[in-house]
Amino acid sequence: MTGPAQQGRCQPAAASPLAIAVLAAGNFVVGTAGFIVVSILPEITAGLNVSLAQGALLFTVYAGAYAIGSPLLISLTGGIGRRRLLLAAMTIVVASALVCACTRSFQVMLAARAAAAFGGGLYTPVAASVVFAAVPEPRRGRALGLVFAGLQLSQAAGLPLGVVIAHQLGWPAAFLIVGGLGALSAVGLWWTLPRRVVVPVTSLRTLLDAGRDPKALAAVFVMALHACALILCYGLIAPLVMRHGGNVGLTVGVFGIGGVVAGLMMGRVTQRLGAVRARMLALGSQVVILPVLSLPLVGIAPLPEALLVVQALLWHLLAGGMMIPQQILLMQRNPERGAVVLGLNATMNYLGFALGSALGGLVVAGLGYDWLGLAGGVAAGLAVLVSIHSERMYRRDGQAL
């Protein structure tokens, strides 16, 4: 017989609103730690006495380590409690930031950047799986939106803040502050997260099974194409904006604000429209918005500055929250291996960034800046087609949502 006390012990722990806010703060730290080198790269390379081309490896190594390490580490740590694993991941991020602040060796910093990627590659997917497991379904979309907004906020506020700190106090201070914020987040995680969050145990076999599932692979490949379209244009947004006669700082700032609002609102949109329609809204918006940047190809004058700012706002407002319905779909359809599939999704996100950056350079070198919007729209169109094909595969297997 099972008594009331035993039944209570079997109930999954629920995450409080404060715990969700702390998880979001952790994502802010992870995002800032990951991308901060992009905003202060000239200062870092001058301090380490290396070229800008060498310095670019600091992000390349991070992206590669994240892409490879995230699904692998998640599958190998499936037996560790989620609270303990999140604390370990944040500790790694903090330690790597402190090493980056203290070292003057380029090789040591590269190793620290790889470690930061491993920590971030664990933290973000595991945080999403905790939300899915510990938040009731009616509030799940909003909670995921808030947690993901932490990453968006790191791009909108964390990176510019890093530039200010680096200019005022030197680039090591930027890493020290990231480490301090990470330490505060770790304390918050310790005090607010439930001691026991019930999630399926993952293993290396879980990863291998997911890698052999054509439906799961098609679903995460959507993320790669979406990220490719986004970064293909955003990675070269400064020269694009200047060609249109706009203000780079204003446009980038508005783009970041759009992403933060998207992170906060997409959870509600997903609850209202459903995850499939919400994802299609995010995917399809880039198909419409990005080609606007290529209007000069058909003899139409570049956008005036005001319209360019509106375009940037709508672009990230509609497309920037795509990760939220994507994560919900992956978790609902892969309950037994959800965290691993989220790790694969993170891998595809970074592979998409790498592919988009490379394609953007090729488009500019071969055709010119005016073709970037059209190229991004084509990549976004492919994402829509793969998403439609993925939904058909799930419907055939009776997993339509």
mmCIF file of C-alpha atoms in Angstrom, residues 94-295:
data_model
loop_
_atom_site.group_PDB
_atom_site.id
_atom_site.type_symbol
_atom_site.label_atom_id
_atom_site.label_comp_id
_atom_site.label_asym_id
_atom_site.label_seq_id
_atom_site.Cartn_x
_atom_site.Cartn_y
_atom_site.Cartn_z
ATOM 1 C CA VAL A 94 32.234 31.412 -13.636
ATOM 2 C CA ALA A 95 35.612 29.669 -13.451
ATOM 3 C CA SER A 96 36.223 30.148 -17.184
ATOM 4 C CA ALA A 97 35.386 33.867 -16.925
ATOM 5 C CA LEU A 98 37.851 34.281 -14.060
ATOM 6 C CA VAL A 99 40.566 32.478 -16.031
ATOM 7 C CA CYS A 100 39.928 34.745 -19.039
ATOM 8 C CA ALA A 101 40.227 37.793 -16.769
ATOM 9 C CA CYS A 102 43.510 36.677 -15.219
ATOM 10 C CA THR A 103 45.427 35.039 -18.058
ATOM 11 C CA ARG A 104 47.578 36.736 -20.663
ATOM 12 C CA SER A 105 48.100 33.531 -22.616
ATOM 13 C CA PHE A 106 46.065 33.158 -25.795
ATOM 14 C CA GLN A 107 46.186 29.356 -25.571
ATOM 15 C CA VAL A 108 44.924 29.368 -21.984
ATOM 16 C CA MET A 109 42.085 31.686 -22.965
ATOM 17 C CA LEU A 110 41.119 29.374 -25.822
ATOM 18 C CA ALA A 111 40.897 26.482 -23.353
ATOM 19 C CA ALA A 112 38.843 28.622 -20.979
ATOM 20 C CA ARG A 113 36.493 29.561 -23.814
ATOM 21 C CA ALA A 114 35.949 25.875 -24.607
ATOM 22 C CA ALA A 115 35.166 25.258 -20.927
ATOM 23 C CA ALA A 116 32.677 28.159 -20.946
ATOM 24 C CA ALA A 117 30.967 26.556 -23.936
ATOM 25 C CA PHE A 118 30.673 23.249 -22.100
ATOM 26 C CA GLY A 119 29.096 25.031 -19.131
ATOM 27 C CA GLY A 120 26.716 27.025 -21.307
ATOM 28 C CA GLY A 121 25.897 23.972 -23.425
ATOM 29 C CA LEU A 122 24.782 22.209 -20.272
ATOM 30 C CA TYR A 123 23.032 25.112 -18.602
ATOM 31 C CA THR A 124 20.614 26.380 -21.249
ATOM 32 C CA PRO A 125 19.070 23.063 -22.412
ATOM 33 C CA VAL A 126 18.902 21.702 -18.853
ATOM 34 C CA ALA A 127 17.245 24.911 -17.647
ATOM 35 C CA ALA A 128 14.611 24.496 -20.380
ATOM 36 C CA SER A 129 14.004 20.863 -19.399
ATOM 37 C CA VAL A 130 13.600 21.915 -15.748
ATOM 38 C CA VAL A 131 10.958 24.469 -16.738
ATOM 39 C CA PHE A 132 9.141 21.853 -18.774
ATOM 40 C CA ALA A 133 9.205 19.380 -15.881
ATOM 41 C CA ALA A 134 8.532 21.751 -12.979
ATOM 42 C CA VAL A 135 6.024 24.275 -14.380
ATOM 43 C CA PRO A 136 2.354 23.378 -14.970
ATOM 44 C CA GLU A 137 1.341 23.275 -18.642
ATOM 45 C CA PRO A 138 -0.802 26.459 -18.587
ATOM 46 C CA ARG A 139 2.210 28.530 -17.438
ATOM 47 C CA ARG A 140 4.918 26.604 -19.268
ATOM 48 C CA GLY A 141 5.089 28.760 -22.391
ATOM 49 C CA ARG A 142 5.410 31.973 -20.395
ATOM 50 C CA ALA A 143 8.051 30.445 -18.135
ATOM 51 C CA LEU A 144 10.110 29.233 -21.090
ATOM 52 C CA GLY A 145 9.744 32.659 -22.645
ATOM 53 C CA LEU A 146 11.109 34.339 -19.534
ATOM 54 C CA VAL A 147 14.037 31.926 -19.244
ATOM 55 C CA PHE A 148 14.902 32.364 -22.915
ATOM 56 C CA ALA A 149 14.537 36.158 -22.586
ATOM 57 C CA GLY A 150 17.643 36.017 -20.399
ATOM 58 C CA LEU A 151 19.662 35.043 -23.475
ATOM 59 C CA GLN A 152 18.035 37.755 -25.570
ATOM 60 C CA LEU A 153 18.723 40.338 -22.866
ATOM 61 C CA SER A 154 22.398 39.360 -22.838
ATOM 62 C CA GLN A 155 22.647 40.422 -26.486
ATOM 63 C CA ALA A 156 20.602 43.594 -26.046
ATOM 64 C CA ALA A 157 22.154 44.784 -22.769
ATOM 65 C CA GLY A 158 24.954 42.462 -21.673
ATOM 66 C CA LEU A 159 27.201 42.954 -24.697
ATOM 67 C CA PRO A 160 26.955 46.766 -24.819
ATOM 68 C CA LEU A 161 27.571 46.800 -21.058
ATOM 69 C CA GLY A 162 30.693 44.740 -21.658
ATOM 70 C CA VAL A 163 31.938 47.352 -24.136
ATOM 71 C CA VAL A 164 31.418 50.161 -21.619
ATOM 72 C CA ILE A 165 33.195 48.235 -18.859
ATOM 73 C CA ALA A 166 36.081 47.304 -21.155
ATOM 74 C CA HIS A 167 36.565 50.919 -22.215
ATOM 75 C CA GLN A 168 36.368 52.285 -18.682
ATOM 76 C CA LEU A 169 38.126 49.593 -16.651
ATOM 77 C CA GLY A 170 39.870 47.371 -19.194
ATOM 78 C CA TRP A 171 38.723 44.152 -20.844
ATOM 79 C CA PRO A 172 39.659 41.843 -17.912
ATOM 80 C CA ALA A 173 37.110 43.727 -15.780
ATOM 81 C CA ALA A 174 34.346 42.701 -18.183
ATOM 82 C CA PHE A 175 35.140 39.025 -17.544
ATOM 83 C CA LEU A 176 35.417 39.630 -13.800
ATOM 84 C CA ILE A 177 31.934 41.141 -13.723
ATOM 85 C CA VAL A 178 30.559 38.217 -15.731
ATOM 86 C CA GLY A 179 32.139 35.891 -13.180
ATOM 87 C CA GLY A 180 30.621 37.868 -10.308
ATOM 88 C CA LEU A 181 27.150 37.813 -11.871
ATOM 89 C CA GLY A 182 27.542 34.077 -12.452
ATOM 90 C CA ALA A 183 28.453 33.539 -8.797
ATOM 91 C CA LEU A 184 25.323 35.438 -7.737
ATOM 92 C CA SER A 185 23.261 33.317 -10.114
ATOM 93 C CA ALA A 186 24.731 30.150 -8.623
ATOM 94 C CA VAL A 187 23.706 31.281 -5.135
ATOM 95 C CA GLY A 188 20.220 32.018 -6.451
ATOM 96 C CA LEU A 189 19.992 28.600 -8.065
ATOM 97 C CA TRP A 190 21.045 26.956 -4.799
ATOM 98 C CA TRP A 191 18.345 28.724 -2.788
ATOM 99 C CA THR A 192 15.421 28.760 -5.219
ATOM 100 C CA LEU A 193 15.506 25.607 -7.333
ATOM 101 C CA PRO A 194 13.556 22.571 -6.118
ATOM 102 C CA ARG A 195 15.786 19.889 -4.619
ATOM 103 C CA ARG A 196 14.064 17.214 -6.690
ATOM 104 C CA VAL A 197 12.981 17.788 -10.278
ATOM 105 C CA VAL A 198 11.661 14.637 -11.957
ATOM 106 C CA VAL A 199 13.022 14.288 -15.497
ATOM 107 C CA PRO A 200 13.736 11.191 -17.625
ATOM 108 C CA VAL A 201 17.259 9.839 -17.158
ATOM 109 C CA THR A 202 19.361 10.195 -20.309
ATOM 110 C CA SER A 203 22.401 8.277 -21.501
ATOM 111 C CA LEU A 204 24.676 8.006 -24.505
ATOM 112 C CA ARG A 205 22.178 5.530 -25.968
ATOM 113 C CA THR A 206 19.525 8.243 -25.691
ATOM 114 C CA LEU A 207 21.710 10.497 -27.834
ATOM 115 C CA LEU A 208 22.338 7.741 -30.370
ATOM 116 C CA ASP A 209 18.613 6.962 -30.592
ATOM 117 C CA ALA A 210 17.818 10.634 -31.176
ATOM 118 C CA GLY A 211 20.516 10.807 -33.846
ATOM 119 C CA ARG A 212 18.883 7.920 -35.693
ATOM 120 C CA ASP A 213 15.374 9.385 -35.554
ATOM 121 C CA PRO A 214 14.609 11.172 -38.862
ATOM 122 C CA LYS A 215 11.707 13.092 -37.299
ATOM 123 C CA ALA A 216 13.878 14.492 -34.494
ATOM 124 C CA LEU A 217 16.688 15.341 -36.925
ATOM 125 C CA ALA A 218 14.313 17.161 -39.276
ATOM 126 C CA ALA A 219 12.842 19.093 -36.342
ATOM 127 C CA VAL A 220 16.213 20.323 -35.073
ATOM 128 C CA PHE A 221 17.442 21.059 -38.610
ATOM 129 C CA VAL A 222 14.714 23.695 -38.763
ATOM 130 C CA MET A 223 16.663 25.516 -36.047
ATOM 131 C CA ALA A 224 19.868 25.424 -38.098
ATOM 132 C CA LEU A 225 18.213 26.997 -41.146
ATOM 133 C CA HIS A 226 16.445 29.633 -39.042
ATOM 134 C CA ALA A 227 19.709 30.600 -37.313
ATOM 135 C CA CYS A 228 21.502 30.609 -40.684
ATOM 136 C CA ALA A 229 18.994 33.089 -42.125
ATOM 137 C CA LEU A 230 19.179 35.278 -39.020
ATOM 138 C CA ILE A 231 22.959 35.521 -38.742
ATOM 139 C CA LEU A 232 23.490 35.717 -42.507
ATOM 140 C CA CYS A 233 22.140 39.274 -42.371
ATOM 141 C CA TYR A 234 22.683 40.196 -38.725
ATOM 142 C CA GLY A 235 26.336 39.194 -38.830
ATOM 143 C CA LEU A 236 26.893 41.973 -41.382
ATOM 144 C CA ILE A 237 24.300 44.380 -40.072
ATOM 145 C CA ALA A 238 26.756 47.254 -39.568
ATOM 146 C CA PRO A 239 27.770 47.608 -43.253
ATOM 147 C CA LEU A 240 24.181 46.861 -44.300
ATOM 148 C CA VAL A 241 22.821 49.686 -42.174
ATOM 149 C CA MET A 242 25.518 52.078 -43.368
ATOM 150 C CA ARG A 243 24.682 51.286 -47.002
ATOM 151 C CA HIS A 244 21.078 52.234 -46.240
ATOM 152 C CA GLY A 245 22.250 55.451 -44.566
ATOM 153 C CA GLY A 246 21.073 54.410 -41.112
ATOM 154 C CA ASN A 247 22.478 54.681 -37.592
ATOM 155 C CA VAL A 248 24.222 51.417 -36.690
ATOM 156 C CA GLY A 249 23.988 51.831 -32.903
ATOM 157 C CA LEU A 250 20.303 52.734 -32.988
ATOM 158 C CA THR A 251 19.404 49.915 -35.367
ATOM 159 C CA VAL A 252 21.334 47.272 -33.423
ATOM 160 C CA GLY A 253 19.842 48.520 -30.150
ATOM 161 C CA VAL A 254 16.297 48.354 -31.504
ATOM 162 C CA PHE A 255 17.018 44.892 -32.913
ATOM 163 C CA GLY A 256 18.093 43.780 -29.436
ATOM 164 C CA ILE A 257 14.991 45.288 -27.830
ATOM 165 C CA GLY A 258 12.837 43.412 -30.323
ATOM 166 C CA GLY A 259 14.517 40.167 -29.289
ATOM 167 C CA VAL A 260 13.944 40.794 -25.586
ATOM 168 C CA VAL A 261 10.258 41.582 -26.162
ATOM 169 C CA ALA A 262 9.982 38.486 -28.352
ATOM 170 C CA GLY A 263 11.403 36.339 -25.575
ATOM 171 C CA LEU A 264 8.898 37.745 -23.102
ATOM 172 C CA MET A 265 5.866 37.592 -25.410
ATOM 173 C CA MET A 266 6.411 34.435 -27.463
ATOM 174 C CA GLY A 267 5.425 32.229 -24.531
ATOM 175 C CA ARG A 268 1.972 33.831 -24.476
ATOM 176 C CA VAL A 269 1.745 33.682 -28.262
ATOM 177 C CA THR A 270 2.595 29.988 -28.122
ATOM 178 C CA GLN A 271 -0.069 29.351 -25.497
ATOM 179 C CA ARG A 272 -2.651 31.135 -27.657
ATOM 180 C CA LEU A 273 -1.751 29.877 -31.149
ATOM 181 C CA GLY A 274 -0.150 26.560 -30.306
ATOM 182 C CA ALA A 275 3.525 25.710 -30.709
ATOM 183 C CA VAL A 276 3.286 24.693 -34.388
ATOM 184 C CA ARG A 277 1.658 27.952 -35.520
ATOM 185 C CA ALA A 278 3.880 30.081 -33.281
ATOM 186 C CA ARG A 279 6.986 28.476 -34.766
ATOM 187 C CA MET A 280 5.690 29.017 -38.293
ATOM 188 C CA LEU A 281 5.059 32.688 -37.476
ATOM 189 C CA ALA A 282 8.692 33.088 -36.416
ATOM 190 C CA LEU A 283 10.006 31.193 -39.439
ATOM 191 C CA GLY A 284 7.768 32.844 -42.010
ATOM 192 C CA SER A 285 8.447 36.363 -40.775
ATOM 193 C CA GLN A 286 12.053 36.188 -41.990
ATOM 194 C CA VAL A 287 10.888 35.085 -45.439
ATOM 195 C CA VAL A 288 8.945 38.352 -45.726
ATOM 196 C CA ILE A 289 11.183 40.780 -43.826
ATOM 197 C CA LEU A 290 14.733 39.918 -44.913
ATOM 198 C CA PRO A 291 14.281 40.448 -48.701
ATOM 199 C CA VAL A 292 13.349 44.071 -47.916
ATOM 200 C CA LEU A 293 17.091 44.639 -47.474
ATOM 201 C CA SER A 294 17.572 43.706 -51.145
ATOM 202 C CA LEU A 295 15.137 46.265 -52.612
#
